[in-house]
Coordinates of C-alpha atoms and ligand atoms in Angstrom, one line a residue:
M1 CA -36.4 -12.1 -13.4
A2 CA -34.9 -15.5 -13.9
L3 CA -33.5 -16.1 -17.4
D4 CA -35.5 -18.5 -19.7
A5 CA -33.9 -21.8 -20.6
D6 CA -33.2 -20.9 -24.2
L7 CA -31.3 -17.8 -23.3
R8 CA -29.3 -19.6 -20.6
K9 CA -28.3 -22.2 -23.2
R10 CA -27.2 -19.5 -25.7
I11 CA -25.2 -17.6 -23.1
V12 CA -23.4 -20.8 -21.9
Q13 CA -22.5 -21.7 -25.5
A14 CA -21.3 -18.2 -26.2
V15 CA -18.7 -18.4 -23.4
T16 CA -17.6 -21.8 -24.8
D17 CA -17.3 -20.3 -28.3
G18 CA -15.0 -17.5 -27.1
F19 CA -13.0 -19.6 -24.7
D20 CA -9.9 -20.2 -26.9
D21 CA -9.4 -16.5 -27.1
Q22 CA -10.0 -16.1 -23.4
V23 CA -7.3 -18.7 -22.6
A24 CA -4.9 -16.9 -25.0
F25 CA -5.5 -13.6 -23.3
T26 CA -5.2 -15.1 -19.9
Q27 CA -1.8 -16.5 -20.9
E28 CA -0.7 -13.1 -22.2
L29 CA -1.5 -11.6 -18.8
V30 CA 0.3 -14.4 -16.9
R31 CA 3.4 -13.9 -19.0
M32 CA 3.7 -10.3 -17.7
P33 CA 5.6 -10.2 -14.4
S34 CA 3.3 -7.6 -12.7
L35 CA 5.0 -7.6 -9.4
R36 CA 4.4 -4.8 -6.9
G37 CA 5.4 -1.5 -8.5
H38 CA 5.7 -3.0 -11.9
E39 CA 2.1 -3.3 -13.0
H40 CA 2.1 -0.4 -15.5
P41 CA 2.5 -2.5 -18.7
V42 CA -0.2 -5.0 -17.6
Q43 CA -2.6 -2.1 -16.8
D44 CA -1.8 -0.6 -20.2
L45 CA -2.7 -3.9 -21.8
L46 CA -6.0 -4.0 -19.9
H47 CA -6.7 -0.5 -20.9
R48 CA -6.1 -1.3 -24.6
M49 CA -8.2 -4.4 -24.3
L50 CA -11.2 -2.6 -22.9
Q51 CA -10.9 0.4 -25.1
S52 CA -10.8 -1.8 -28.2
R53 CA -14.2 -3.0 -27.2
G54 CA -15.7 0.5 -27.2
Y55 CA -15.9 1.0 -23.4
A56 CA -15.6 4.5 -22.1
M57 CA -12.2 4.6 -20.3
D58 CA -11.0 6.1 -17.1
R59 CA -7.5 5.9 -15.7
F60 CA -6.4 7.5 -12.5
A61 CA -3.6 7.5 -9.9
M62 CA -4.0 6.7 -6.2
D63 CA -4.5 9.8 -4.0
R64 CA -2.2 9.1 -1.2
E65 CA -3.6 11.8 1.1
A66 CA -7.1 10.8 0.6
I67 CA -6.2 7.2 1.3
A68 CA -4.3 8.1 4.4
A69 CA -7.3 10.1 5.6
H70 CA -9.8 7.3 5.1
P71 CA -10.4 4.7 7.8
G72 CA -10.1 1.9 5.2
G73 CA -6.8 3.3 3.9
S74 CA -3.8 1.0 4.4
K75 CA -0.3 2.3 5.3
I76 CA 1.7 3.6 2.4
S77 CA 5.4 2.6 2.5
D78 CA 8.2 3.2 0.0
A79 CA 7.3 0.0 -1.8
H80 CA 3.8 1.2 -2.6
S81 CA 2.9 1.0 -6.2
N82 CA 2.1 4.1 -8.3
A83 CA 0.7 2.1 -11.2
P84 CA -2.7 3.5 -12.4
I85 CA -6.1 2.1 -11.8
V86 CA -8.0 1.4 -15.0
V87 CA -11.8 1.4 -15.4
G88 CA -13.8 0.5 -18.5
I89 CA -17.4 1.6 -18.5
H90 CA -20.3 0.1 -20.4
R91 CA -23.3 2.4 -20.6
P92 CA -26.6 1.0 -21.9
R93 CA -29.1 2.8 -24.2
N94 CA -31.8 2.4 -21.5
E95 CA -30.8 2.0 -18.0
T96 CA -33.4 -0.5 -16.9
G97 CA -31.4 -3.0 -14.9
R98 CA -29.2 -3.0 -11.9
S99 CA -25.7 -1.7 -12.2
L100 CA -22.6 -3.8 -11.5
I101 CA -18.9 -3.5 -10.8
L102 CA -16.7 -6.3 -12.2
Q103 CA -13.4 -6.0 -10.4
S104 CA -10.0 -7.7 -10.5
H105 CA -6.4 -7.1 -9.4
L106 CA -3.4 -7.6 -11.7
D107 CA -0.6 -7.3 -9.1
V108 CA 1.0 -10.6 -8.2
V109 CA 3.1 -11.7 -5.2
P110 CA 6.8 -12.5 -5.6
E111 CA 7.5 -15.8 -7.4
G112 CA 10.0 -17.2 -4.9
L113 CA 13.0 -19.3 -5.9
H114 CA 12.9 -20.0 -9.6
D115 CA 14.7 -23.4 -9.2
M116 CA 11.8 -24.6 -7.2
W117 CA 9.4 -24.1 -10.1
S118 CA 8.9 -26.9 -12.7
D119 CA 8.8 -24.2 -15.4
P120 CA 9.8 -20.6 -15.3
P121 CA 7.3 -18.8 -13.0
F122 CA 5.8 -16.6 -15.7
S123 CA 5.6 -19.2 -18.4
G124 CA 1.8 -19.4 -18.7
K125 CA 2.4 -23.0 -19.7
I126 CA -0.7 -25.2 -20.3
D127 CA -0.5 -28.8 -19.3
G128 CA -3.8 -30.7 -19.6
D129 CA -6.5 -28.7 -17.7
W130 CA -4.0 -26.4 -15.9
M131 CA -2.4 -23.1 -16.8
Y132 CA 0.7 -22.4 -14.8
G133 CA 2.3 -19.2 -13.6
R134 CA 2.5 -16.7 -10.8
G135 CA -0.9 -14.9 -10.8
A136 CA -2.6 -17.5 -13.1
G137 CA -5.2 -18.2 -10.4
D138 CA -4.7 -15.1 -8.3
M139 CA -6.1 -13.5 -10.3
K140 CA -5.4 -13.1 -14.0
A141 CA -7.8 -15.8 -15.0
G142 CA -10.5 -13.7 -13.2
A143 CA -9.4 -10.5 -14.8
A144 CA -9.8 -12.1 -18.2
A145 CA -13.1 -13.6 -17.2
N146 CA -14.5 -10.2 -16.4
I147 CA -14.0 -9.1 -20.0
Y148 CA -14.9 -12.4 -21.7
A149 CA -18.2 -12.8 -19.7
L150 CA -19.3 -9.5 -21.3
D151 CA -18.0 -10.5 -24.7
A152 CA -20.1 -13.7 -24.6
L153 CA -23.3 -11.6 -24.3
R154 CA -22.1 -9.5 -27.2
R155 CA -21.5 -12.6 -29.3
I156 CA -25.2 -13.3 -29.2
G157 CA -26.2 -9.7 -29.8
L158 CA -26.8 -8.6 -26.2
Q159 CA -25.4 -6.1 -23.8
P160 CA -26.2 -5.3 -20.2
A161 CA -29.2 -3.0 -19.7
A162 CA -27.4 -1.3 -16.9
T163 CA -24.1 0.5 -16.3
V164 CA -21.2 -2.0 -15.8
Y165 CA -17.8 -0.8 -14.6
I166 CA -14.8 -3.1 -15.3
Q167 CA -12.2 -2.1 -12.7
S168 CA -8.6 -3.3 -12.9
V169 CA -6.7 -2.4 -9.7
V170 CA -3.2 -3.0 -8.2
E171 CA -2.0 -3.1 -4.5
E172 CA -4.4 -5.9 -3.7
E173 CA -1.6 -8.1 -2.4
S174 CA -0.2 -5.5 0.0
T175 CA -2.7 -2.8 1.0
G176 CA -6.0 -2.9 -0.8
N177 CA -5.5 0.7 -1.6
G178 CA -6.3 0.3 -5.3
A179 CA -9.8 -0.9 -4.6
L180 CA -10.2 1.9 -2.0
Q181 CA -9.2 4.4 -4.6
T182 CA -12.1 3.3 -6.9
F183 CA -14.4 4.1 -4.0
L184 CA -12.7 7.5 -3.3
Q185 CA -13.0 8.3 -7.0
G186 CA -16.8 8.0 -6.6
Y187 CA -17.4 4.6 -8.3
T188 CA -20.2 2.6 -7.0
A189 CA -23.0 0.3 -8.3
D190 CA -25.8 -2.0 -7.1
A191 CA -23.4 -4.9 -6.6
V192 CA -19.8 -5.9 -7.1
F193 CA -18.4 -9.2 -8.4
I194 CA -14.8 -10.2 -7.9
P195 CA -13.7 -13.5 -9.5
E196 CA -10.8 -14.4 -7.1
P197 CA -9.8 -18.1 -7.1
E198 CA -12.4 -19.4 -4.6
E199 CA -13.0 -23.0 -5.7
E200 CA -16.3 -22.2 -7.4
M201 CA -17.8 -21.1 -4.0
L202 CA -19.0 -17.8 -2.6
V203 CA -17.1 -16.1 0.1
R204 CA -19.4 -15.6 3.1
A205 CA -17.0 -13.9 5.5
N206 CA -13.5 -12.7 5.3
V207 CA -10.9 -11.7 7.8
G208 CA -9.2 -8.3 8.0
V209 CA -5.5 -8.2 7.6
L210 CA -2.6 -6.1 9.1
W211 CA 1.0 -5.9 8.0
F212 CA 3.6 -4.8 10.5
Q213 CA 7.4 -4.8 10.8
V214 CA 9.1 -5.3 14.2
Q215 CA 12.5 -3.5 14.1
L216 CA 15.0 -4.8 16.6
R217 CA 18.4 -3.2 17.4
G218 CA 21.1 -5.1 19.2
V219 CA 24.6 -4.3 20.5
P220 CA 27.2 -5.3 17.9
V221 CA 30.5 -6.8 19.2
H222 CA 33.0 -9.3 17.9
V223 CA 31.8 -12.9 18.6
R224 CA 34.7 -13.4 21.0
E225 CA 33.0 -10.9 23.3
M226 CA 29.5 -12.3 22.5
G227 CA 28.4 -12.2 26.1
E228 CA 28.8 -8.4 26.2
G229 CA 26.8 -7.9 23.0
A230 CA 23.2 -8.5 22.3
N231 CA 22.0 -10.4 19.3
A232 CA 19.2 -8.7 17.4
I233 CA 18.3 -12.0 15.6
D234 CA 18.0 -13.9 18.9
A235 CA 15.8 -11.1 20.2
A236 CA 13.6 -11.3 17.1
T237 CA 13.0 -15.0 17.7
R238 CA 11.8 -14.2 21.3
V239 CA 9.4 -11.6 19.9
A240 CA 8.2 -14.1 17.3
D241 CA 7.5 -16.6 20.1
E242 CA 5.4 -13.9 22.0
L243 CA 3.5 -13.1 18.8
R244 CA 2.6 -16.9 18.5
K245 CA 1.1 -16.7 22.0
L246 CA -1.0 -13.7 20.9
E247 CA -2.1 -15.7 17.8
A248 CA -3.1 -18.6 20.0
E249 CA -5.2 -16.3 22.2
W250 CA -7.0 -14.8 19.2
N251 CA -7.8 -18.3 17.8
A252 CA -9.1 -19.4 21.2
D253 CA -11.6 -16.6 20.9
K254 CA -13.1 -18.0 17.7
G255 CA -16.3 -19.1 19.5
N256 CA -17.3 -15.5 19.8
H257 CA -17.1 -14.9 16.0
R258 CA -19.9 -16.0 13.8
H259 CA -18.8 -18.0 10.8
F260 CA -15.4 -18.7 12.4
E261 CA -16.5 -21.1 15.2
D262 CA -16.0 -24.3 13.3
L263 CA -12.6 -23.5 11.8
D264 CA -9.5 -25.1 13.2
H265 CA -7.3 -22.1 13.0
P266 CA -9.1 -19.0 11.7
I267 CA -6.4 -16.5 12.7
N268 CA -3.1 -16.9 11.0
L269 CA 0.0 -15.0 11.9
N270 CA 2.8 -15.3 9.3
I271 CA 6.3 -14.2 9.9
G272 CA 6.8 -13.6 6.2
K273 CA 10.2 -12.1 5.9
I274 CA 13.3 -11.7 8.1
E275 CA 16.3 -9.6 7.5
G276 CA 19.2 -8.8 9.8
G277 CA 22.8 -8.9 10.6
D278 CA 25.8 -8.1 8.5
W279 CA 28.4 -10.8 9.1
A280 CA 28.7 -14.4 10.4
S281 CA 31.4 -13.4 12.9
S282 CA 29.7 -10.2 14.2
V283 CA 26.9 -10.2 16.7
P284 CA 24.0 -8.8 14.6
S285 CA 23.1 -5.2 15.5
W286 CA 19.8 -5.2 13.7
C287 CA 16.9 -7.5 12.6
N288 CA 13.6 -6.7 11.0
I289 CA 10.8 -9.2 10.9
D290 CA 7.8 -8.6 8.5
C291 CA 4.6 -10.0 9.9
R292 CA 1.0 -10.5 8.6
V293 CA -1.9 -11.3 10.9
S294 CA -5.6 -11.6 10.3
I295 CA -8.4 -10.2 12.5
Y296 CA -12.0 -11.1 12.8
P297 CA -14.6 -9.1 10.9
G298 CA -16.1 -6.4 13.1
R299 CA -12.7 -5.5 14.7
S300 CA -11.1 -2.3 13.6
A301 CA -7.5 -2.3 12.4
D302 CA -6.7 0.5 15.0
D303 CA -7.9 -1.7 17.8
A304 CA -5.9 -4.7 16.7
A305 CA -2.8 -2.6 16.0
R306 CA -2.9 -1.2 19.5
E307 CA -3.1 -4.7 21.0
I308 CA -0.1 -5.8 19.0
T309 CA 2.0 -2.8 19.8
D310 CA 1.1 -3.0 23.5
R311 CA 1.8 -6.7 23.6
I312 CA 5.2 -6.3 22.1
A313 CA 6.0 -3.4 24.5
A314 CA 4.9 -5.4 27.5
F315 CA 7.0 -8.4 26.4
A316 CA 10.0 -6.1 25.8
A317 CA 9.7 -4.7 29.3
S318 CA 10.0 -8.2 30.8
D319 CA 13.1 -9.1 28.7
G320 CA 16.5 -8.4 30.1
F321 CA 17.9 -7.0 26.8
L322 CA 14.8 -5.7 25.1
A323 CA 13.8 -3.6 28.2
N324 CA 16.7 -1.3 27.4
N325 CA 16.4 -1.7 23.6
P326 CA 12.7 -1.7 23.0
P327 CA 11.7 -2.8 19.5
K328 CA 9.8 -0.5 17.2
V329 CA 6.6 -1.7 15.6
V330 CA 5.8 -0.1 12.2
F331 CA 2.5 -0.8 10.3
N332 CA 3.6 -0.7 6.7
G333 CA 0.9 -2.2 4.5
F334 CA -2.5 -3.9 5.0
Y335 CA -4.6 -2.1 7.7
A336 CA -7.9 -3.5 6.7
E337 CA -11.1 -4.8 8.4
G338 CA -12.9 -7.9 7.4
Y339 CA -16.5 -8.2 6.3
V340 CA -19.5 -10.6 6.3
L341 CA -21.7 -11.1 3.3
E342 CA -25.1 -11.2 5.0
E343 CA -27.3 -14.0 3.7
G344 CA -30.5 -13.3 1.7
S345 CA -29.4 -10.7 -0.7
D346 CA -31.0 -10.7 -4.2
A347 CA -27.4 -10.6 -5.7
E348 CA -26.7 -13.9 -4.0
A349 CA -29.9 -15.4 -5.2
V350 CA -29.1 -14.4 -8.8
L351 CA -25.6 -15.8 -8.4
G352 CA -27.1 -19.0 -7.0
R353 CA -29.2 -19.5 -10.1
A354 CA -26.3 -18.7 -12.5
H355 CA -24.0 -21.1 -10.7
E356 CA -26.5 -23.9 -10.7
A357 CA -27.1 -23.4 -14.4
A358 CA -23.4 -23.4 -15.3
I359 CA -22.0 -25.9 -12.7
G360 CA -25.1 -28.1 -12.1
A361 CA -25.0 -28.1 -8.3
P362 CA -26.2 -25.7 -5.6
L363 CA -23.9 -22.8 -4.7
K364 CA -21.9 -23.3 -1.6
S365 CA -20.4 -20.5 0.6
F366 CA -17.4 -20.5 2.9
M367 CA -15.2 -18.3 5.0
T368 CA -11.7 -17.4 3.8
G369 CA -8.7 -16.4 5.8
S370 CA -7.1 -14.1 3.3
Y371 CA -7.5 -10.4 2.5
L372 CA -10.0 -9.6 -0.2
D373 CA -10.7 -6.3 -2.0
T374 CA -14.4 -7.2 -1.6
R375 CA -14.1 -5.6 1.9
V376 CA -14.0 -2.1 0.3
Y377 CA -17.3 -2.5 -1.4
A378 CA -18.9 -4.3 1.5
L379 CA -17.8 -1.8 4.2
Y380 CA -17.6 1.5 2.4
N381 CA -19.8 1.3 -0.8
Q382 CA -22.1 -0.9 1.3
I383 CA -23.3 -3.0 -1.6
P384 CA -23.6 -6.7 -2.0
A385 CA -20.0 -7.9 -2.6
L386 CA -19.7 -11.3 -4.3
C387 CA -16.3 -13.0 -4.4
Y388 CA -16.5 -16.2 -6.4
G389 CA -14.1 -17.7 -8.9
P390 CA -12.2 -20.7 -10.3
K391 CA -10.4 -23.6 -8.9
S392 CA -6.7 -23.1 -8.5
R393 CA -3.6 -24.7 -6.9
N394 CA -0.7 -23.2 -5.0
I395 CA -1.6 -19.6 -5.2
H396 CA 1.3 -17.6 -3.5
G397 CA 3.3 -20.9 -3.7
I398 CA 5.4 -22.8 -6.2
D399 CA 3.8 -24.0 -9.5
E400 CA 0.7 -21.9 -9.1
S401 CA -1.9 -23.0 -11.6
V402 CA -5.6 -22.5 -12.5
S403 CA -8.0 -25.1 -13.8
L404 CA -9.1 -24.0 -17.3
S405 CA -12.3 -26.1 -17.3
S406 CA -13.2 -24.3 -14.0
V407 CA -12.4 -20.9 -15.5
Q408 CA -14.8 -21.7 -18.4
K409 CA -17.6 -22.7 -16.0
I410 CA -17.2 -19.7 -13.7
T411 CA -17.2 -17.4 -16.8
Q412 CA -20.5 -19.0 -17.8
T413 CA -21.8 -18.3 -14.2
M414 CA -20.6 -14.7 -14.6
A415 CA -22.2 -14.2 -18.0
L416 CA -25.5 -15.6 -16.7
F417 CA -25.2 -13.5 -13.6
I418 CA -24.7 -10.3 -15.6
A419 CA -27.6 -11.1 -17.9
E420 CA -30.0 -11.6 -15.0
W421 CA -28.7 -8.9 -12.7
C422 CA -28.3 -6.1 -15.3
G423 CA -31.0 -7.4 -17.7
T424 CA -30.1 -7.3 -21.4
E425 CA -30.8 -5.1 -24.5
P426 CA -29.7 -5.6 -28.1
V427 CA -26.1 -4.6 -28.8
D428 CA -25.5 -1.0 -30.0
D429 CA -24.5 -0.9 -33.6
Ligands
ZN501 ZN1 -6.1 -12.2 -5.3

């Protein structure tokens, strides 16, 4: 049932009243360099934060065998994090509403060259409306919003009249296995809400993502006999050119994929990292290129992986050098399908009303070309999966920042959403 106008007003005000604290906590999160494999301290902080509010707590490790056995499990490499997953659980006195998962990830991507940043990358500096730092937008602001949206209800003496799970995961930027582990652990609800930085819009459809490394081996010789050797770095550039052709073909097929027809370039292949060679005067004997490519929703990771492997093998067979030194393709991270949020769900209607009350304009939806943990809940929990969050700048880039006025508004949207979706009851004493 839609919230009455007085309650809406009180909820919006309660978020405003707690916002200074929310900003301070967001800043504390941003100041922790929670790079892949180094998320333990930030997960501990989240645990303390939730526990201090009286939530029942759960903390568990990722079950690598179970992940490997699940079709939604991404590939586990040596770089895979072993930080724990943290869940805080609110249980109502009377379960009369619809249950909810509020999810966020606290891993962040590498910050890049520090001398390119205006301030140190984990400064959490606030300048006007913007808070700066790696992970500020993606998605520490959202992680704090999950907690403070619930706090806002409590500030006016209310709590959700349904079970709410606050999940804090890792590995979102590399595999999505943290979110998958919450599913494998048995967690589910009537809906999930993930406040990723989505420009105050709802994600309608989302691509799947694959990571792979192409490993090339050359024939090392002194450069004076270069003609007798074979340069693995040169070979890598030829393979990269072939992958660009595959990317162009996948983009040319966009007309066959609902929600993607009108996008310029829905499928992005990124050659994200290159390593190779040992010495400027030696023909390089090795080169590895790390690639990330997206796939349309509805296509399985296995199917796409097979096409990539076959394509590189066919190209190698036609290349004078690679025919005798075929490259190896190793899938070493994301191995995830995309999803579509079907229109017409009640969860979306409730979000639409909450958004309109907080932001003052109708909710818009869009398609995004990045990996999102929402896929786990959409594909495997099979529940309405809402990804919606604040305005940001330069996520994964230099001088990443998040708009604080936008964070405040989306937190108001979230508090209103929770109140209507879960219903409310007076706070436990
Ligand atoms: Zn993110």
